[in-house]
Every structure is written in C-alpha cells, then in structure tokens.
C-alpha cells in the first residue's frame, strides 16, 4: 500500500483532466504524474531510498507537491516544515529526524547555512540563486535521465509516509509517524462521507505543510479525481471572486479564515454567485457558535465542522446534509473510526458527561519518532489518548462535542471547570466577538477562572462586571470568570489555533 501509487492510478485514469490550477497555470493529471516521475529520478540520484527522511521548508508551490509525491513513490518519508520556522526550530527538526536531505529556497538557505553545514545536511534549492553555490532542482532535472522512469512504490501498509511535528506548546515538538495505511484510510472515509467526486472543484487556500492543507485538501482531491484551484496565499476578496468565477464546489478553511471571509462579505459591492458550492468545511481549531451563525446569515451556508489532529488525521465530521449540522458540535465518528469518552481512571463515562476522547482505527498514527516512552503513555489497550476533552449527546445519536484540552482543565476551589463551556456562553454576549478562558494561579481558589475577550467592531469598551453577571445567569457560580481582560486579538499559530499558553504568560 502506497499513497503515491493510489494517486498515480487516479492520474492514469483521468489523464488530460485538470488536476491543479496554480496561479493560472493548468496541470493535468498526466502532467503531474510525469513531473512526479522526473522528480523521483532526481531523488534517487541524490541517494534517497526507502525510509530516508526528506525535509521541505518551502512556500506553497507546485515543487512541494511534486517532491512530496515523488518522495513517497520511492519509499521516502516526507518531513513538511512550517515555512515560518526559524533556524533554531529547523535545527531541532532536522537533527531529531535525522533527515538525509533538506530542500528549501535561497533566502532560507542563507538564514540556515551555518546550521546546515554543522550537521552536514545535503541541501537542494528549488531555484537558482546568484549568491548561493548550492545545487538546484532545475539543474538536477535537466541533467537527470528521465526518459525511463521506474517507480517501484516499495512500501508496506504500516511503513511511515510522513513525519509531522506537533506544535510543541507544552514542551519539545513530537514527530508523529503517519503511515500509508493512515493516509489512505482517512482519504477513503472522507471521499465517501463528503460525497467527493471527479466533478468537484476545490479552492485550496491552506498551507501545504499542515495536515489540513496536505492530507485532507490535497490528497483528498487528487484521490477523488477532482480539480484543485490553488492560491499561493489567502486573500479574502480573491476567495469570493474565485468561488464565483470558477464555479467551485468545495472549500476548506480554519475559523480565522471564515471570520475574515464574513467580514469581507459585508464590504462586497456585489455578492458572489455561490450556486455551484456544495460545502464549506472548517477544522484545525474550534468554530464558534457566533461565527457559524454569522456565516450562515451572510451566505446561506451552514459550515461543516469536523474534528481531527496531527496524530490521527480526521476523526469525526458533521453530516453532509446541512440540516444535520449543529453549531458547536464536531459531528459523529467517521465510518473507520472508533471513539469513546473515559474518566480519569480510564472507565467510560455516562453519556453526556465530559471526559477524555480516546480513538482507535486505521487512521491512528504509528507512534512518536524516537519517543517510545511517550508513545507508550499515549496508548491504552490500543486506544489513542487524544488529550481532548469531550462528551456525547445521548439524545442526539451520540453526537460529539469538544470541551477543550485535558491540560486546560481548571480546578477552582475543588471544582472541575471546562473552559469551552464558559467560552460558549460568553460568545453569545452581544459585545463579544471571541474569547478564551483559562485558569490562573490563585491563593484562595488554587486557580482563578479568567476570561480574555475580543470585542466586536462598534464596541470600544465593555463592562467586565456586567459580563460576569451575564455568565452567572447562565452558569453555576463556580464556573463564572472571576476576572475578565480585554485584548485586541487572540494569539494564534499559522493554522489559526489559539495559543492559550501565550495568554497565560501575558496575564498570570
């Protein structure tokens, strides 16, 4: 089993059909298959063989896609690195993974050069740079014998295809080993539940170094034989224009993207024609009830929220039928995924009670690279401990809701408080655009429930006492914030995920 083989088979079947349109240039399935074959020859000539790790730090580009598919086709392991990582971060990833090859551009090479020379990492640039004497892909492709291309796809189901490093907000980043089985199982499930076909046109506005942009959007589209319109970067006005002009049917984004899109919608002199759109999908961070409602009010579309993570790919999804989607919920487990909620002792909770989400299925990763103890801690009797808190609604088919991270649990005066519950209430306040709730050290209560609030446009200030009272009418007193702080913008990472650790440092 090999993901690149699956996509090769699709390419053979669809030939001249448009696969990716990147910044106006059209690549057919046959074009992509040919380029992947050429790049595979180059990687082999560079000494890459099955199991070798190849790190990419690139902006969004077609070379990233060709390299990634080519690397998997010869059994290599892709290490996609965030394009914003600085030298110290890249040094950790290359050193920890033992990467054989690093592919980047001239600007990043100049920044990382001393570190790369220290480790003796073979480096290739995607384009020529007059000030840098490093071999380029274009030169290698010109010199390589690409007339006869042989890709043997030398992998077993459980061989590692990709190592994705977690964001590392609570310590050193961990390299999640994602296998070919994991990727293909998720692809098949998503194709079925989202009714993905060769007739779809997906607008791709996400980075390629992340699970959402790479595993879900790109792999999923190529597996379905559909067409991808790929933008180098996200621009709200351009998104609305493209959805209208290109008759797109699918789009995936993070909540921050949808927030900016709905803000842009109000400024549009003429609203786009979205009659071709099937579904807007959101993930990588929680979608607020407020934003769900705002987007529906503006466009008429109910965003489909799903739940996934680096270690598992996608786990749950709301219904494809818009009437079956509920704001605040992440839907139901995918067909190939088993899910249960357990208490601190590992026993399943009564449906409706909050506990830790445990997952099992072919989507679940192999373990953490070179961290056997951490891997062992993360599994219980074959179930992966997600670290996410959640509950299932017994009166709605065991629909899944998330309640935050287990490490975010607040214990105040001996009571357990789940931040998500308070955030959901606060976001119904007329002045609140978004918020984050956390526990800060307190001599009296142990931890003090603290809310950090971003106000909507038009609200220059708000009364924190009134907001606390607002919560007290809707929540038990011990759950209500003792303090409310105001901020212009919540800190987020590249994928729009809230960085509560930064807020804790700011306000503790």
XYZ file of C-alpha atoms in Angstrom, residues 102 394 417 436:
4
model
C 16.831 19.388 3.056
C -27.266 10.601 24.233
C -14.314 23.732 35.170
C -10.587 32.427 25.633
